PDB file of C-alpha atoms in Angstrom:
ATOM      1  CA  UNK A   9       0.281 -19.127  -3.606  1.00 73.00           C
ATOM      2  CA  UNK A  10      -2.200 -16.485  -2.707  1.00 79.00           C
ATOM      3  CA  UNK A  11      -2.398 -14.941   0.704  1.00 88.00           C
ATOM      4  CA  UNK A  12      -4.110 -12.063   2.512  1.00 92.00           C
ATOM      5  CA  UNK A  13      -2.800  -9.943   5.297  1.00 94.00           C
ATOM      6  CA  UNK A  14      -4.934  -7.552   7.576  1.00 95.00           C
ATOM      7  CA  UNK A  15      -2.917  -5.370   9.378  1.00 92.00           C
ATOM      8  CA  UNK A  16      -4.357  -4.740  13.033  1.00 91.00           C
ATOM      9  CA  UNK A  17      -6.373  -7.622  14.591  1.00 93.00           C
ATOM     10  CA  UNK A  18      -8.352  -4.649  16.703  1.00 96.00           C
ATOM     11  CA  UNK A  19      -9.060  -1.253  15.569  1.00 97.00           C
ATOM     12  CA  UNK A  20     -10.803   1.226  17.906  1.00 97.00           C
ATOM     13  CA  UNK A  21     -12.315   4.561  16.590  1.00 97.00           C
ATOM     14  CA  UNK A  22     -14.663   7.221  17.974  1.00 97.00           C
ATOM     15  CA  UNK A  23     -17.887   7.662  16.620  1.00 97.00           C
ATOM     16  CA  UNK A  24     -17.917  10.022  13.829  1.00 97.00           C
ATOM     17  CA  UNK A  25     -14.220   9.360  13.173  1.00 97.00           C
ATOM     18  CA  UNK A  26     -12.683   7.845   9.817  1.00 97.00           C
ATOM     19  CA  UNK A  27     -12.619   4.133   9.441  1.00 98.00           C
ATOM     20  CA  UNK A  28      -9.479   2.538   8.062  1.00 98.00           C
ATOM     21  CA  UNK A  29      -9.138  -1.100   7.876  1.00 98.00           C
ATOM     22  CA  UNK A  30      -6.074  -2.315   6.048  1.00 97.00           C
ATOM     23  CA  UNK A  31      -5.727  -5.310   3.645  1.00 97.00           C
ATOM     24  CA  UNK A  32      -2.699  -6.437   1.569  1.00 96.00           C
ATOM     25  CA  UNK A  33      -2.584  -9.362  -0.650  1.00 93.00           C
ATOM     26  CA  UNK A  34       0.163 -11.375  -2.155  1.00 90.00           C
ATOM     27  CA  UNK A  35      -0.403 -13.008  -5.600  1.00 82.00           C
ATOM     28  CA  UNK A  36       1.453 -13.302  -8.985  1.00 78.00           C
ATOM     29  CA  UNK A  37      -1.603 -11.863 -10.699  1.00 79.00           C
ATOM     30  CA  UNK A  38      -3.943  -9.381  -9.136  1.00 79.00           C
ATOM     31  CA  UNK A  39      -6.822 -11.249  -7.850  1.00 85.00           C
ATOM     32  CA  UNK A  40     -10.514 -10.462  -7.327  1.00 89.00           C
ATOM     33  CA  UNK A  41     -10.823  -8.969  -3.930  1.00 92.00           C
ATOM     34  CA  UNK A  42     -13.632  -8.749  -1.373  1.00 94.00           C
ATOM     35  CA  UNK A  43     -14.614  -7.291   1.925  1.00 97.00           C
ATOM     36  CA  UNK A  44     -17.016  -9.037   4.087  1.00 96.00           C
ATOM     37  CA  UNK A  45     -18.575  -7.952   7.500  1.00 97.00           C
ATOM     38  CA  UNK A  46     -19.667 -10.272  10.328  1.00 95.00           C
ATOM     39  CA  UNK A  47     -21.980  -9.127  12.916  1.00 93.00           C
ATOM     40  CA  UNK A  48     -22.079 -11.194  16.433  1.00 88.00           C
ATOM     41  CA  UNK A  49     -23.512 -14.652  15.913  1.00 84.00           C
ATOM     42  CA  UNK A  50     -24.174 -14.394  12.478  1.00 87.00           C
ATOM     43  CA  UNK A  51     -22.510 -15.166   9.025  1.00 89.00           C
ATOM     44  CA  UNK A  52     -20.680 -13.033   6.723  1.00 93.00           C
ATOM     45  CA  UNK A  53     -22.024 -10.357   4.444  1.00 94.00           C
ATOM     46  CA  UNK A  54     -20.557  -9.129   1.385  1.00 94.00           C
ATOM     47  CA  UNK A  55     -19.769  -5.280   1.789  1.00 96.00           C
ATOM     48  CA  UNK A  56     -18.059  -4.651  -1.760  1.00 94.00           C
ATOM     49  CA  UNK A  57     -15.894  -6.498  -4.326  1.00 91.00           C
ATOM     50  CA  UNK A  58     -13.095  -5.571  -6.698  1.00 90.00           C
ATOM     51  CA  UNK A  59     -13.261  -7.297 -10.111  1.00 81.00           C
ATOM     52  CA  UNK A  60     -11.106  -4.801 -12.319  1.00 76.00           C
ATOM     53  CA  UNK A  61     -13.496  -2.233 -13.206  1.00 73.00           C
ATOM     54  CA  UNK A  62     -13.069   1.000 -11.330  1.00 82.00           C
ATOM     55  CA  UNK A  63     -10.301   0.919  -8.750  1.00 87.00           C
ATOM     56  CA  UNK A  64     -12.304   2.758  -6.228  1.00 93.00           C
ATOM     57  CA  UNK A  65     -15.186   0.393  -5.218  1.00 93.00           C
ATOM     58  CA  UNK A  66     -18.180   1.587  -3.321  1.00 94.00           C
ATOM     59  CA  UNK A  67     -20.059  -0.738  -1.031  1.00 94.00           C
ATOM     60  CA  UNK A  68     -22.946  -0.943   1.314  1.00 94.00           C
ATOM     61  CA  UNK A  69     -23.405   1.051   4.403  1.00 93.00           C
ATOM     62  CA  UNK A  70     -20.995   3.858   3.256  1.00 96.00           C
ATOM     63  CA  UNK A  71     -18.120   1.653   2.970  1.00 97.00           C
ATOM     64  CA  UNK A  72     -15.451   1.777   0.054  1.00 96.00           C
ATOM     65  CA  UNK A  73     -12.228   0.556  -0.749  1.00 97.00           C
ATOM     66  CA  UNK A  74      -9.569   1.251  -3.313  1.00 94.00           C
ATOM     67  CA  UNK A  75      -7.470  -1.216  -5.312  1.00 93.00           C
ATOM     68  CA  UNK A  76      -3.824  -0.059  -5.423  1.00 92.00           C
ATOM     69  CA  UNK A  77      -1.778  -2.565  -7.636  1.00 89.00           C
ATOM     70  CA  UNK A  78       1.545  -0.842  -6.903  1.00 90.00           C
ATOM     71  CA  UNK A  79       0.993  -1.367  -3.216  1.00 92.00           C
ATOM     72  CA  UNK A  80      -0.733  -4.750  -3.534  1.00 93.00           C
ATOM     73  CA  UNK A  81      -3.453  -3.163  -1.170  1.00 94.00           C
ATOM     74  CA  UNK A  82      -7.235  -2.936  -0.905  1.00 96.00           C
ATOM     75  CA  UNK A  83      -7.867  -0.951   2.133  1.00 97.00           C
ATOM     76  CA  UNK A  84     -11.370  -0.338   3.449  1.00 98.00           C
ATOM     77  CA  UNK A  85     -12.662   3.083   4.579  1.00 98.00           C
ATOM     78  CA  UNK A  86     -15.488   4.840   5.691  1.00 98.00           C
ATOM     79  CA  UNK A  87     -15.544   8.749   6.398  1.00 97.00           C
ATOM     80  CA  UNK A  88     -17.457   8.714   9.574  1.00 97.00           C
ATOM     81  CA  UNK A  89     -18.167   5.544  11.915  1.00 97.00           C
ATOM     82  CA  UNK A  90     -21.390   4.737  13.299  1.00 96.00           C
ATOM     83  CA  UNK A  91     -21.977   2.587  16.373  1.00 96.00           C
ATOM     84  CA  UNK A  92     -23.641   0.022  14.115  1.00 95.00           C
ATOM     85  CA  UNK A  93     -20.360  -0.393  12.338  1.00 96.00           C
ATOM     86  CA  UNK A  94     -18.932  -2.360  15.196  1.00 96.00           C
ATOM     87  CA  UNK A  95     -18.375  -5.750  13.648  1.00 96.00           C
ATOM     88  CA  UNK A  96     -15.580  -8.133  12.482  1.00 96.00           C
ATOM     89  CA  UNK A  97     -14.254  -7.384   8.964  1.00 97.00           C
ATOM     90  CA  UNK A  98     -12.555  -9.742   6.538  1.00 96.00           C
ATOM     91  CA  UNK A  99     -10.511  -9.163   3.476  1.00 96.00           C
ATOM     92  CA  UNK A 100     -10.732 -11.948   0.968  1.00 94.00           C
ATOM     93  CA  UNK A 101      -9.087 -12.900  -2.529  1.00 90.00           C
ATOM     94  CA  UNK A 102     -10.172 -15.141  -5.332  1.00 86.00           C
ATOM     95  CA  UNK A 103      -7.733 -16.198  -8.012  1.00 80.00           C
ATOM     96  CA  UNK A 104      -8.449 -14.765 -11.600  1.00 77.00           C
ATOM     97  CA  UNK A 105      -6.810 -17.957 -13.175  1.00 75.00           C
ATOM     98  CA  UNK A 106      -8.740 -20.693 -11.247  1.00 71.00           C
ATOM     99  CA  UNK A 107     -12.601 -20.903 -11.786  1.00 65.00           C
ATOM    100  CA  UNK A 108     -13.216 -22.761  -8.577  1.00 68.00           C
ATOM    101  CA  UNK A 109     -14.461 -19.760  -6.787  1.00 71.00           C
ATOM    102  CA  UNK A 110     -12.337 -20.317  -3.727  1.00 82.00           C
ATOM    103  CA  UNK A 111     -11.699 -17.601  -1.278  1.00 87.00           C
ATOM    104  CA  UNK A 112      -8.694 -17.073   0.791  1.00 90.00           C
ATOM    105  CA  UNK A 113      -9.467 -14.893   3.894  1.00 92.00           C
ATOM    106  CA  UNK A 114      -7.415 -12.600   5.957  1.00 93.00           C
ATOM    107  CA  UNK A 115      -7.354 -13.158   9.850  1.00 94.00           C
ATOM    108  CA  UNK A 116      -9.987 -10.604  10.200  1.00 94.00           C
ATOM    109  CA  UNK A 117     -10.117  -7.237  12.074  1.00 96.00           C
ATOM    110  CA  UNK A 118     -12.602  -6.386  15.015  1.00 96.00           C
ATOM    111  CA  UNK A 119     -13.762  -2.736  14.710  1.00 97.00           C
ATOM    112  CA  UNK A 120     -14.839  -1.156  18.100  1.00 97.00           C
ATOM    113  CA  UNK A 121     -16.769   2.170  17.838  1.00 97.00           C
ATOM    114  CA  UNK A 122     -16.634   4.324  21.038  1.00 96.00           C
ATOM    115  CA  UNK A 123     -19.294   6.686  21.754  1.00 94.00           C
TER     116      UNK A 123
ATOM    117  CA  UNK B  29     -35.833 -16.708  -0.225  1.00 62.00           C
ATOM    118  CA  UNK B  30     -33.912 -18.614   2.771  1.00 77.00           C
ATOM    119  CA  UNK B  31     -30.663 -18.370   1.183  1.00 93.00           C
ATOM    120  CA  UNK B  32     -28.126 -20.610   2.903  1.00 95.00           C
ATOM    121  CA  UNK B  33     -29.569 -22.756   5.701  1.00 96.00           C
ATOM    122  CA  UNK B  34     -27.207 -24.377   8.243  1.00 97.00           C
ATOM    123  CA  UNK B  35     -28.383 -27.029  10.695  1.00 96.00           C
ATOM    124  CA  UNK B  36     -27.962 -27.377  13.806  1.00 96.00           C
ATOM    125  CA  UNK B  37     -26.994 -24.046  15.174  1.00 95.00           C
ATOM    126  CA  UNK B  38     -25.272 -25.558  18.210  1.00 96.00           C
ATOM    127  CA  UNK B  39     -23.859 -28.988  18.939  1.00 96.00           C
ATOM    128  CA  UNK B  40     -21.734 -30.475  21.616  1.00 97.00           C
ATOM    129  CA  UNK B  41     -20.161 -33.774  21.026  1.00 96.00           C
ATOM    130  CA  UNK B  42     -17.727 -36.074  22.796  1.00 97.00           C
ATOM    131  CA  UNK B  43     -14.576 -37.105  21.261  1.00 97.00           C
ATOM    132  CA  UNK B  44     -14.983 -40.004  18.833  1.00 96.00           C
ATOM    133  CA  UNK B  45     -18.577 -39.342  18.024  1.00 96.00           C
ATOM    134  CA  UNK B  46     -19.587 -38.764  14.520  1.00 95.00           C
ATOM    135  CA  UNK B  47     -21.936 -36.258  13.168  1.00 95.00           C
ATOM    136  CA  UNK B  48     -23.172 -34.513   9.932  1.00 97.00           C
ATOM    137  CA  UNK B  49     -23.529 -30.737   9.541  1.00 98.00           C
ATOM    138  CA  UNK B  50     -26.217 -29.698   7.104  1.00 98.00           C
ATOM    139  CA  UNK B  51     -26.179 -27.062   4.476  1.00 98.00           C
ATOM    140  CA  UNK B  52     -28.909 -26.331   1.992  1.00 97.00           C
ATOM    141  CA  UNK B  53     -29.223 -23.411  -0.373  1.00 97.00           C
ATOM    142  CA  UNK B  54     -32.306 -22.385  -2.432  1.00 95.00           C
ATOM    143  CA  UNK B  55     -30.592 -19.982  -5.071  1.00 94.00           C
ATOM    144  CA  UNK B  56     -29.494 -22.785  -7.531  1.00 93.00           C
ATOM    145  CA  UNK B  57     -25.947 -21.923  -6.915  1.00 93.00           C
ATOM    146  CA  UNK B  58     -23.433 -24.493  -8.388  1.00 92.00           C
ATOM    147  CA  UNK B  59     -20.670 -23.620  -6.019  1.00 92.00           C
ATOM    148  CA  UNK B  60     -20.582 -24.534  -2.370  1.00 94.00           C
ATOM    149  CA  UNK B  61     -18.108 -24.562   0.326  1.00 94.00           C
ATOM    150  CA  UNK B  62     -17.383 -25.292   4.021  1.00 97.00           C
ATOM    151  CA  UNK B  63     -15.059 -23.120   6.075  1.00 96.00           C
ATOM    152  CA  UNK B  64     -14.066 -23.089   9.714  1.00 97.00           C
ATOM    153  CA  UNK B  65     -13.594 -20.094  11.630  1.00 95.00           C
ATOM    154  CA  UNK B  66     -11.197 -19.859  14.733  1.00 93.00           C
ATOM    155  CA  UNK B  67     -10.074 -17.042  16.680  1.00 87.00           C
ATOM    156  CA  UNK B  68      -7.283 -15.019  14.830  1.00 84.00           C
ATOM    157  CA  UNK B  69      -7.165 -17.320  11.981  1.00 86.00           C
ATOM    158  CA  UNK B  70      -9.895 -15.912   9.683  1.00 89.00           C
ATOM    159  CA  UNK B  71     -12.051 -18.466   7.626  1.00 93.00           C
ATOM    160  CA  UNK B  72     -10.242 -21.557   6.483  1.00 93.00           C
ATOM    161  CA  UNK B  73     -11.750 -23.638   3.583  1.00 93.00           C
ATOM    162  CA  UNK B  74     -12.333 -27.219   4.341  1.00 96.00           C
ATOM    163  CA  UNK B  75     -14.117 -28.535   1.096  1.00 96.00           C
ATOM    164  CA  UNK B  76     -15.875 -27.255  -1.788  1.00 93.00           C
ATOM    165  CA  UNK B  77     -17.856 -28.292  -4.621  1.00 93.00           C
ATOM    166  CA  UNK B  78     -18.313 -26.849  -8.161  1.00 90.00           C
ATOM    167  CA  UNK B  79     -21.478 -28.879  -8.740  1.00 91.00           C
ATOM    168  CA  UNK B  80     -23.509 -31.860  -8.077  1.00 93.00           C
ATOM    169  CA  UNK B  81     -21.028 -35.020  -7.985  1.00 94.00           C
ATOM    170  CA  UNK B  82     -17.894 -32.884  -7.802  1.00 93.00           C
ATOM    171  CA  UNK B  83     -16.168 -32.086  -4.630  1.00 95.00           C
ATOM    172  CA  UNK B  84     -12.387 -31.120  -3.727  1.00 93.00           C
ATOM    173  CA  UNK B  85     -10.216 -30.334  -0.834  1.00 94.00           C
ATOM    174  CA  UNK B  86      -9.548 -27.040   0.587  1.00 91.00           C
ATOM    175  CA  UNK B  87      -7.177 -25.876   3.000  1.00 90.00           C
ATOM    176  CA  UNK B  88      -7.853 -27.814   6.172  1.00 94.00           C
ATOM    177  CA  UNK B  89      -9.782 -31.076   4.911  1.00 96.00           C
ATOM    178  CA  UNK B  90      -8.411 -33.732   7.278  1.00 95.00           C
ATOM    179  CA  UNK B  91     -11.074 -35.414   9.672  1.00 95.00           C
ATOM    180  CA  UNK B  92     -13.964 -34.039   7.442  1.00 97.00           C
ATOM    181  CA  UNK B  93     -15.755 -35.827   4.509  1.00 97.00           C
ATOM    182  CA  UNK B  94     -18.232 -34.170   2.088  1.00 97.00           C
ATOM    183  CA  UNK B  95     -20.526 -35.397  -0.864  1.00 96.00           C
ATOM    184  CA  UNK B  96     -22.734 -33.560  -3.121  1.00 96.00           C
ATOM    185  CA  UNK B  97     -25.493 -35.364  -4.527  1.00 96.00           C
ATOM    186  CA  UNK B  98     -27.897 -32.491  -5.401  1.00 96.00           C
ATOM    187  CA  UNK B  99     -27.385 -29.074  -6.286  1.00 95.00           C
ATOM    188  CA  UNK B 100     -29.085 -27.700  -3.044  1.00 96.00           C
ATOM    189  CA  UNK B 101     -27.355 -29.820  -0.344  1.00 97.00           C
ATOM    190  CA  UNK B 102     -23.852 -30.325   0.732  1.00 98.00           C
ATOM    191  CA  UNK B 103     -23.515 -31.793   3.940  1.00 98.00           C
ATOM    192  CA  UNK B 104     -20.213 -31.864   6.185  1.00 98.00           C
ATOM    193  CA  UNK B 105     -19.388 -35.096   8.037  1.00 97.00           C
ATOM    194  CA  UNK B 106     -17.006 -35.518  10.968  1.00 96.00           C
ATOM    195  CA  UNK B 107     -16.357 -39.299  11.100  1.00 91.00           C
ATOM    196  CA  UNK B 108     -14.468 -39.229  14.648  1.00 96.00           C
ATOM    197  CA  UNK B 109     -14.688 -35.905  16.284  1.00 95.00           C
ATOM    198  CA  UNK B 110     -11.572 -34.410  17.921  1.00 96.00           C
ATOM    199  CA  UNK B 111     -11.347 -31.535  20.262  1.00 96.00           C
ATOM    200  CA  UNK B 112      -9.246 -29.564  17.648  1.00 96.00           C
ATOM    201  CA  UNK B 113     -12.355 -29.546  15.562  1.00 97.00           C
ATOM    202  CA  UNK B 114     -14.184 -27.341  18.052  1.00 97.00           C
ATOM    203  CA  UNK B 115     -14.774 -24.318  15.815  1.00 97.00           C
ATOM    204  CA  UNK B 116     -17.606 -22.290  14.179  1.00 96.00           C
ATOM    205  CA  UNK B 117     -18.535 -23.978  10.734  1.00 97.00           C
ATOM    206  CA  UNK B 118     -19.702 -21.788   7.869  1.00 96.00           C
ATOM    207  CA  UNK B 119     -21.429 -23.075   4.692  1.00 96.00           C
ATOM    208  CA  UNK B 120     -21.383 -20.610   1.566  1.00 94.00           C
ATOM    209  CA  UNK B 121     -22.650 -20.834  -1.974  1.00 94.00           C
ATOM    210  CA  UNK B 122     -22.260 -18.709  -5.020  1.00 91.00           C
ATOM    211  CA  UNK B 123     -22.881 -18.846  -8.763  1.00 88.00           C
ATOM    212  CA  UNK B 124     -19.896 -20.291 -10.642  1.00 76.00           C
ATOM    213  CA  UNK B 125     -17.070 -17.925 -11.476  1.00 67.00           C
ATOM    214  CA  UNK B 126     -14.162 -16.623  -9.437  1.00 65.00           C
ATOM    215  CA  UNK B 127     -15.564 -13.016  -9.192  1.00 75.00           C
ATOM    216  CA  UNK B 128     -19.097 -14.165  -7.681  1.00 82.00           C
ATOM    217  CA  UNK B 129     -19.621 -13.085  -4.087  1.00 85.00           C
ATOM    218  CA  UNK B 130     -20.462 -15.987  -1.744  1.00 89.00           C
ATOM    219  CA  UNK B 131     -23.651 -16.152   0.415  1.00 92.00           C
ATOM    220  CA  UNK B 132     -22.939 -17.552   3.975  1.00 94.00           C
ATOM    221  CA  UNK B 133     -25.162 -19.373   6.296  1.00 95.00           C
ATOM    222  CA  UNK B 134     -25.423 -18.321   9.901  1.00 93.00           C
ATOM    223  CA  UNK B 135     -22.979 -20.927  11.116  1.00 95.00           C
ATOM    224  CA  UNK B 136     -22.870 -24.022  13.433  1.00 97.00           C
ATOM    225  CA  UNK B 137     -21.106 -23.725  16.629  1.00 96.00           C
ATOM    226  CA  UNK B 138     -19.558 -27.043  17.349  1.00 97.00           C
ATOM    227  CA  UNK B 139     -17.776 -27.814  20.756  1.00 96.00           C
ATOM    228  CA  UNK B 140     -16.197 -31.327  21.135  1.00 96.00           C
ATOM    229  CA  UNK B 141     -15.436 -32.324  24.873  1.00 95.00           C
TER     230      UNK B 141
END
């Protein structure tokens, strides 16, 4: 069975600092991988997705993530945090062997950006 | 485009009451799903549908029913509400395929007393 683990339920960084949000997956076959962001009282928005092309994926708002098969990881990074990046971030996986499109989500990481 | 529209945005129910959460999408997406979001647990899949007339259970289906009579609509029914169903509910849709991003509604915040 697939699963997703996000290390750290809360991450706090200073404005201008590097953002690193960690995601590890468990799957017998490397899955499709997604990062979503949720701003307060809103639904989830897609930041980026990995579907087996380049292992370094660039998303919106300056975020990127790197797929590392050997580490079963898909960590999200941004070189310089902005106050507007404060939100909850979710990593999710979708199976390559099933065409149902079901997503399995991690527990979420709340990003706090301090001035 | 409106995208994915959920109604109502907020609802308070008493234990044992029934209600239907509405979800509609105008993108002609085949795949639709319902999730619940609880603190520290991420989003958990309740039910999903890969097309009109086809539904299946997700991770936490107990206490919920769904049907899919049209491509556009995918209502979620609580037959007898319980306090454990207090949560934020999200509907999502996507084109078919396991690598298609899902589009989410803004959620329904449901409290059951």
